[in-house]
PDB file of C-alpha atoms in Angstrom:
ATOM      1  CA  UNK A 408       0.000   0.000   0.000  1.00 29.00           C
ATOM      2  CA  UNK A 409       1.317   3.447  -0.886  1.00 35.00           C
ATOM      3  CA  UNK A 410       1.927   5.996   1.854  1.00 40.00           C
ATOM      4  CA  UNK A 411       0.301   8.745  -0.140  1.00 47.00           C
ATOM      5  CA  UNK A 412      -3.398   8.985  -0.837  1.00 45.00           C
ATOM      6  CA  UNK A 413      -4.514   9.771  -4.354  1.00 41.00           C
ATOM      7  CA  UNK A 414      -7.794   9.129  -6.085  1.00 39.00           C
ATOM      8  CA  UNK A 415      -7.782   6.221  -8.501  1.00 35.00           C
ATOM      9  CA  UNK A 416      -5.424   6.834 -11.458  1.00 33.00           C
ATOM     10  CA  UNK A 417      -4.463  10.301 -10.208  1.00 38.00           C
ATOM     11  CA  UNK A 418      -1.012  11.741 -10.354  1.00 38.00           C
ATOM     12  CA  UNK A 419       0.482  13.985  -7.708  1.00 44.00           C
ATOM     13  CA  UNK A 420       0.033  17.024  -9.973  1.00 42.00           C
ATOM     14  CA  UNK A 421      -3.754  16.853  -9.861  1.00 47.00           C
ATOM     15  CA  UNK A 422      -4.280  15.207  -6.474  1.00 54.00           C
ATOM     16  CA  UNK A 423      -6.459  16.832  -3.858  1.00 73.00           C
ATOM     17  CA  UNK A 424      -5.217  15.248  -0.631  1.00 92.00           C
ATOM     18  CA  UNK A 425      -1.874  14.036   0.676  1.00 93.00           C
ATOM     19  CA  UNK A 426      -1.424  11.818   3.718  1.00 93.00           C
ATOM     20  CA  UNK A 427       2.208  11.874   4.761  1.00 93.00           C
ATOM     21  CA  UNK A 428       2.954   8.604   6.539  1.00 93.00           C
ATOM     22  CA  UNK A 429       6.744   8.890   6.868  1.00 93.00           C
ATOM     23  CA  UNK A 430       9.393  11.583   6.947  1.00 91.00           C
ATOM     24  CA  UNK A 431      10.606  10.105   3.646  1.00 93.00           C
ATOM     25  CA  UNK A 432       7.242  11.046   2.107  1.00 93.00           C
ATOM     26  CA  UNK A 433       7.850  14.666   3.109  1.00 93.00           C
ATOM     27  CA  UNK A 434      11.390  14.575   1.749  1.00 92.00           C
ATOM     28  CA  UNK A 435      10.221  13.029  -1.526  1.00 93.00           C
ATOM     29  CA  UNK A 436       7.276  15.367  -2.133  1.00 93.00           C
ATOM     30  CA  UNK A 437       8.650  18.565  -0.606  1.00 94.00           C
ATOM     31  CA  UNK A 438      12.468  18.395  -0.617  1.00 93.00           C
ATOM     32  CA  UNK A 439      12.672  22.189  -0.298  1.00 95.00           C
ATOM     33  CA  UNK A 440      10.789  21.969   3.026  1.00 95.00           C
ATOM     34  CA  UNK A 441      13.944  20.965   4.914  1.00 94.00           C
ATOM     35  CA  UNK A 442      16.693  23.441   5.773  1.00 92.00           C
ATOM     36  CA  UNK A 443      20.171  23.107   7.235  1.00 88.00           C
ATOM     37  CA  UNK A 444      19.137  24.330  10.704  1.00 92.00           C
ATOM     38  CA  UNK A 445      16.659  21.484  11.198  1.00 93.00           C
ATOM     39  CA  UNK A 446      13.507  23.446  10.396  1.00 96.00           C
ATOM     40  CA  UNK A 447      10.681  22.014   8.292  1.00 97.00           C
ATOM     41  CA  UNK A 448       8.545  24.465   6.326  1.00 97.00           C
ATOM     42  CA  UNK A 449       5.362  22.996   4.865  1.00 97.00           C
ATOM     43  CA  UNK A 450       3.468  26.294   4.880  1.00 97.00           C
ATOM     44  CA  UNK A 451       0.571  26.982   2.516  1.00 97.00           C
ATOM     45  CA  UNK A 452       0.061  23.383   1.426  1.00 96.00           C
ATOM     46  CA  UNK A 453      -3.733  22.886   1.593  1.00 96.00           C
ATOM     47  CA  UNK A 454      -3.394  19.400   0.084  1.00 96.00           C
ATOM     48  CA  UNK A 455      -1.754  18.024   3.254  1.00 97.00           C
ATOM     49  CA  UNK A 456      -4.360  16.338   5.445  1.00 96.00           C
ATOM     50  CA  UNK A 457      -2.118  14.188   7.642  1.00 95.00           C
ATOM     51  CA  UNK A 458       1.434  14.293   9.003  1.00 96.00           C
ATOM     52  CA  UNK A 459       3.472  11.214   9.988  1.00 95.00           C
ATOM     53  CA  UNK A 460       2.982   9.632  13.422  1.00 94.00           C
ATOM     54  CA  UNK A 461       5.941  10.209  15.748  1.00 93.00           C
ATOM     55  CA  UNK A 462       7.226  13.012  13.498  1.00 94.00           C
ATOM     56  CA  UNK A 463      10.367  14.651  14.896  1.00 95.00           C
ATOM     57  CA  UNK A 464      11.533  18.130  13.929  1.00 96.00           C
ATOM     58  CA  UNK A 465      14.894  19.362  15.236  1.00 95.00           C
ATOM     59  CA  UNK A 466      13.893  23.032  15.472  1.00 97.00           C
ATOM     60  CA  UNK A 467      10.822  24.773  13.985  1.00 97.00           C
ATOM     61  CA  UNK A 468       7.825  23.232  12.235  1.00 98.00           C
ATOM     62  CA  UNK A 469       5.933  25.672  10.025  1.00 98.00           C
ATOM     63  CA  UNK A 470       2.580  24.360   8.788  1.00 98.00           C
ATOM     64  CA  UNK A 471       1.034  27.835   8.501  1.00 97.00           C
ATOM     65  CA  UNK A 472      -1.835  27.792   6.014  1.00 97.00           C
ATOM     66  CA  UNK A 473      -2.171  24.001   5.749  1.00 97.00           C
ATOM     67  CA  UNK A 474      -5.938  24.353   5.594  1.00 97.00           C
ATOM     68  CA  UNK A 475      -6.570  20.643   4.929  1.00 96.00           C
ATOM     69  CA  UNK A 476      -4.634  19.387   7.971  1.00 97.00           C
ATOM     70  CA  UNK A 477      -7.087  17.834  10.452  1.00 95.00           C
ATOM     71  CA  UNK A 478      -4.931  16.881  13.442  1.00 94.00           C
ATOM     72  CA  UNK A 479      -1.385  16.975  14.699  1.00 95.00           C
ATOM     73  CA  UNK A 480      -0.073  13.417  14.998  1.00 94.00           C
ATOM     74  CA  UNK A 481       0.510  11.505  18.211  1.00 93.00           C
ATOM     75  CA  UNK A 482       4.169  11.397  19.137  1.00 94.00           C
ATOM     76  CA  UNK A 483       4.925  14.742  17.452  1.00 95.00           C
ATOM     77  CA  UNK A 484       8.199  16.225  18.722  1.00 96.00           C
ATOM     78  CA  UNK A 485       9.179  19.772  17.778  1.00 97.00           C
ATOM     79  CA  UNK A 486      12.485  21.133  19.059  1.00 96.00           C
ATOM     80  CA  UNK A 487      11.484  24.812  19.173  1.00 97.00           C
ATOM     81  CA  UNK A 488       8.494  26.567  17.637  1.00 98.00           C
ATOM     82  CA  UNK A 489       5.323  25.214  16.034  1.00 98.00           C
ATOM     83  CA  UNK A 490       3.487  27.601  13.698  1.00 98.00           C
ATOM     84  CA  UNK A 491       0.080  26.258  12.638  1.00 98.00           C
ATOM     85  CA  UNK A 492      -1.507  29.672  12.021  1.00 98.00           C
ATOM     86  CA  UNK A 493      -4.553  29.483   9.758  1.00 97.00           C
ATOM     87  CA  UNK A 494      -4.912  25.685   9.772  1.00 98.00           C
ATOM     88  CA  UNK A 495      -8.686  26.024   9.628  1.00 97.00           C
ATOM     89  CA  UNK A 496      -9.441  22.266   9.501  1.00 97.00           C
ATOM     90  CA  UNK A 497      -7.188  21.490  12.470  1.00 97.00           C
ATOM     91  CA  UNK A 498      -9.319  19.989  15.218  1.00 95.00           C
ATOM     92  CA  UNK A 499      -6.857  18.504  17.707  1.00 90.00           C
ATOM     93  CA  UNK A 500      -3.367  18.339  19.126  1.00 93.00           C
ATOM     94  CA  UNK A 501      -1.821  15.288  20.776  1.00 93.00           C
ATOM     95  CA  UNK A 502      -2.481  14.767  24.493  1.00 91.00           C
ATOM     96  CA  UNK A 503       0.393  15.724  26.789  1.00 93.00           C
ATOM     97  CA  UNK A 504       1.995  17.746  24.001  1.00 95.00           C
ATOM     98  CA  UNK A 505       5.198  19.477  25.130  1.00 96.00           C
ATOM     99  CA  UNK A 506       6.950  22.262  23.265  1.00 97.00           C
ATOM    100  CA  UNK A 507      10.141  24.064  24.328  1.00 97.00           C
ATOM    101  CA  UNK A 508       9.286  27.135  22.242  1.00 97.00           C
ATOM    102  CA  UNK A 509       6.172  28.963  21.058  1.00 98.00           C
ATOM    103  CA  UNK A 510       2.867  27.464  19.883  1.00 98.00           C
ATOM    104  CA  UNK A 511       1.001  29.518  17.276  1.00 98.00           C
ATOM    105  CA  UNK A 512      -2.543  28.367  16.533  1.00 98.00           C
ATOM    106  CA  UNK A 513      -3.935  31.793  15.575  1.00 98.00           C
ATOM    107  CA  UNK A 514      -6.936  31.519  13.275  1.00 97.00           C
ATOM    108  CA  UNK A 515      -7.353  27.758  13.720  1.00 97.00           C
ATOM    109  CA  UNK A 516     -11.127  28.041  13.591  1.00 97.00           C
ATOM    110  CA  UNK A 517     -11.731  24.262  13.790  1.00 96.00           C
ATOM    111  CA  UNK A 518     -10.153  23.757  17.218  1.00 96.00           C
ATOM    112  CA  UNK A 519     -12.813  23.231  19.884  1.00 93.00           C
ATOM    113  CA  UNK A 520     -10.565  22.082  22.722  1.00 91.00           C
ATOM    114  CA  UNK A 521      -6.940  21.867  23.768  1.00 94.00           C
ATOM    115  CA  UNK A 522      -5.345  18.604  24.854  1.00 93.00           C
ATOM    116  CA  UNK A 523      -4.879  17.555  28.442  1.00 93.00           C
ATOM    117  CA  UNK A 524      -1.327  18.162  29.646  1.00 94.00           C
ATOM    118  CA  UNK A 525      -0.385  20.877  27.135  1.00 96.00           C
ATOM    119  CA  UNK A 526       3.006  22.243  28.260  1.00 97.00           C
ATOM    120  CA  UNK A 527       4.608  25.088  26.268  1.00 98.00           C
ATOM    121  CA  UNK A 528       7.713  26.879  27.525  1.00 97.00           C
ATOM    122  CA  UNK A 529       7.036  29.916  25.339  1.00 97.00           C
ATOM    123  CA  UNK A 530       3.740  31.574  24.499  1.00 97.00           C
ATOM    124  CA  UNK A 531       0.499  30.027  23.274  1.00 98.00           C
ATOM    125  CA  UNK A 532      -1.293  32.092  20.633  1.00 98.00           C
ATOM    126  CA  UNK A 533      -4.937  31.124  20.183  1.00 97.00           C
ATOM    127  CA  UNK A 534      -6.248  34.451  18.876  1.00 96.00           C
ATOM    128  CA  UNK A 535      -9.074  33.955  16.412  1.00 95.00           C
ATOM    129  CA  UNK A 536      -9.776  30.351  17.490  1.00 96.00           C
ATOM    130  CA  UNK A 537     -13.487  31.097  17.448  1.00 95.00           C
ATOM    131  CA  UNK A 538     -14.634  27.512  18.094  1.00 96.00           C
ATOM    132  CA  UNK A 539     -12.426  26.994  21.160  1.00 95.00           C
ATOM    133  CA  UNK A 540     -14.765  26.470  24.122  1.00 94.00           C
ATOM    134  CA  UNK A 541     -12.448  25.891  27.082  1.00 94.00           C
ATOM    135  CA  UNK A 542      -8.876  25.719  28.322  1.00 95.00           C
ATOM    136  CA  UNK A 543      -7.832  22.692  30.410  1.00 94.00           C
ATOM    137  CA  UNK A 544      -6.878  23.576  33.976  1.00 93.00           C
ATOM    138  CA  UNK A 545      -3.518  21.800  33.613  1.00 95.00           C
ATOM    139  CA  UNK A 546      -2.372  23.920  30.632  1.00 96.00           C
ATOM    140  CA  UNK A 547       1.135  25.291  31.245  1.00 97.00           C
ATOM    141  CA  UNK A 548       2.975  28.055  29.405  1.00 97.00           C
ATOM    142  CA  UNK A 549       5.999  30.251  30.023  1.00 96.00           C
ATOM    143  CA  UNK A 550       5.208  33.592  28.410  1.00 96.00           C
ATOM    144  CA  UNK A 551       1.641  34.435  27.345  1.00 96.00           C
ATOM    145  CA  UNK A 552      -1.714  32.823  26.617  1.00 97.00           C
ATOM    146  CA  UNK A 553      -3.384  34.902  23.888  1.00 97.00           C
ATOM    147  CA  UNK A 554      -7.172  34.385  23.682  1.00 96.00           C
ATOM    148  CA  UNK A 555      -8.267  37.484  21.742  1.00 95.00           C
ATOM    149  CA  UNK A 556     -11.278  36.642  19.578  1.00 94.00           C
ATOM    150  CA  UNK A 557     -12.197  33.502  21.553  1.00 93.00           C
ATOM    151  CA  UNK A 558     -15.532  34.895  22.727  1.00 92.00           C
ATOM    152  CA  UNK A 559     -17.604  32.502  24.812  1.00 93.00           C
ATOM    153  CA  UNK A 560     -14.564  30.575  26.048  1.00 95.00           C
ATOM    154  CA  UNK A 561     -14.426  29.167  29.571  1.00 95.00           C
ATOM    155  CA  UNK A 562     -11.179  29.879  31.427  1.00 95.00           C
ATOM    156  CA  UNK A 563     -10.421  28.058  34.689  1.00 94.00           C
ATOM    157  CA  UNK A 564     -10.204  30.330  37.708  1.00 95.00           C
ATOM    158  CA  UNK A 565      -7.114  28.441  38.878  1.00 94.00           C
ATOM    159  CA  UNK A 566      -5.371  29.210  35.587  1.00 94.00           C
ATOM    160  CA  UNK A 567      -6.322  32.902  35.749  1.00 94.00           C
ATOM    161  CA  UNK A 568      -4.905  33.117  39.273  1.00 94.00           C
ATOM    162  CA  UNK A 569      -1.731  31.163  38.513  1.00 94.00           C
ATOM    163  CA  UNK A 570      -0.921  33.213  35.397  1.00 95.00           C
ATOM    164  CA  UNK A 571      -2.373  36.583  36.426  1.00 92.00           C
ATOM    165  CA  UNK A 572      -1.221  39.219  33.953  1.00 93.00           C
ATOM    166  CA  UNK A 573      -0.035  36.672  31.374  1.00 96.00           C
ATOM    167  CA  UNK A 574      -3.421  35.711  29.924  1.00 96.00           C
ATOM    168  CA  UNK A 575      -4.917  38.023  27.306  1.00 95.00           C
ATOM    169  CA  UNK A 576      -8.653  37.393  27.593  1.00 93.00           C
ATOM    170  CA  UNK A 577     -11.170  38.042  24.811  1.00 90.00           C
ATOM    171  CA  UNK A 578     -12.531  41.567  24.572  1.00 87.00           C
ATOM    172  CA  UNK A 579     -16.037  40.146  24.432  1.00 81.00           C
ATOM    173  CA  UNK A 580     -17.815  37.513  26.464  1.00 88.00           C
ATOM    174  CA  UNK A 581     -15.987  34.753  28.363  1.00 91.00           C
ATOM    175  CA  UNK A 582     -16.681  32.791  31.536  1.00 92.00           C
ATOM    176  CA  UNK A 583     -14.536  31.780  34.460  1.00 93.00           C
ATOM    177  CA  UNK A 584     -14.806  28.136  35.510  1.00 90.00           C
ATOM    178  CA  UNK A 585     -14.922  27.625  39.275  1.00 89.00           C
ATOM    179  CA  UNK A 586     -11.767  26.528  41.040  1.00 83.00           C
ATOM    180  CA  UNK A 587     -11.058  22.808  41.083  1.00 74.00           C
ATOM    181  CA  UNK A 588      -9.631  23.276  44.553  1.00 63.00           C
ATOM    182  CA  UNK A 589     -12.086  25.431  46.487  1.00 57.00           C
ATOM    183  CA  UNK A 590     -10.901  26.521  49.874  1.00 57.00           C
ATOM    184  CA  UNK A 591     -12.189  24.247  52.585  1.00 46.00           C
ATOM    185  CA  UNK A 592     -14.615  25.683  55.024  1.00 46.00           C
ATOM    186  CA  UNK A 593     -13.845  24.795  58.599  1.00 42.00           C
ATOM    187  CA  UNK A 594     -16.490  24.724  61.272  1.00 47.00           C
ATOM    188  CA  UNK A 595     -15.657  25.868  64.770  1.00 45.00           C
TER     189      UNK A 595
END
């Protein structure tokens, strides 16, 4: 079975969708995507609908504008920054996803939730993620959590307290979820 998906008797030139199953598929189809510093740039490739499982990128992964991409694969490892700005079909990220740099998901209108255990050492940019409904209480970040344009989102009170001043809330409507650890009331 081929690693790439094409309709019957189609060639790559007129294909609509590409499922990348291995890093070799990326190298074969998009050799210019790799650079000497260990970055992979697959930006503005709407035909990509799937990336390889356990994909490892030494530094930055740029998938900006990959409007057909539906999910980031399990086992994804990115050494620095992940730019998925404008991936409008993107619905999910892997659970317990860790990133030593910045996560840019601006304009990812298909995302409705973030994964459990998201841990980003840099900033998380979710501006314009209009379908995002809530942020998990265990989300961790090192710089900023940008939520501009995420009207109607629910933000955990514990997260707002822990990162006071580092969360940019929507200008419009949002709700604060009650604390998971309410203070105990003691009776005398």
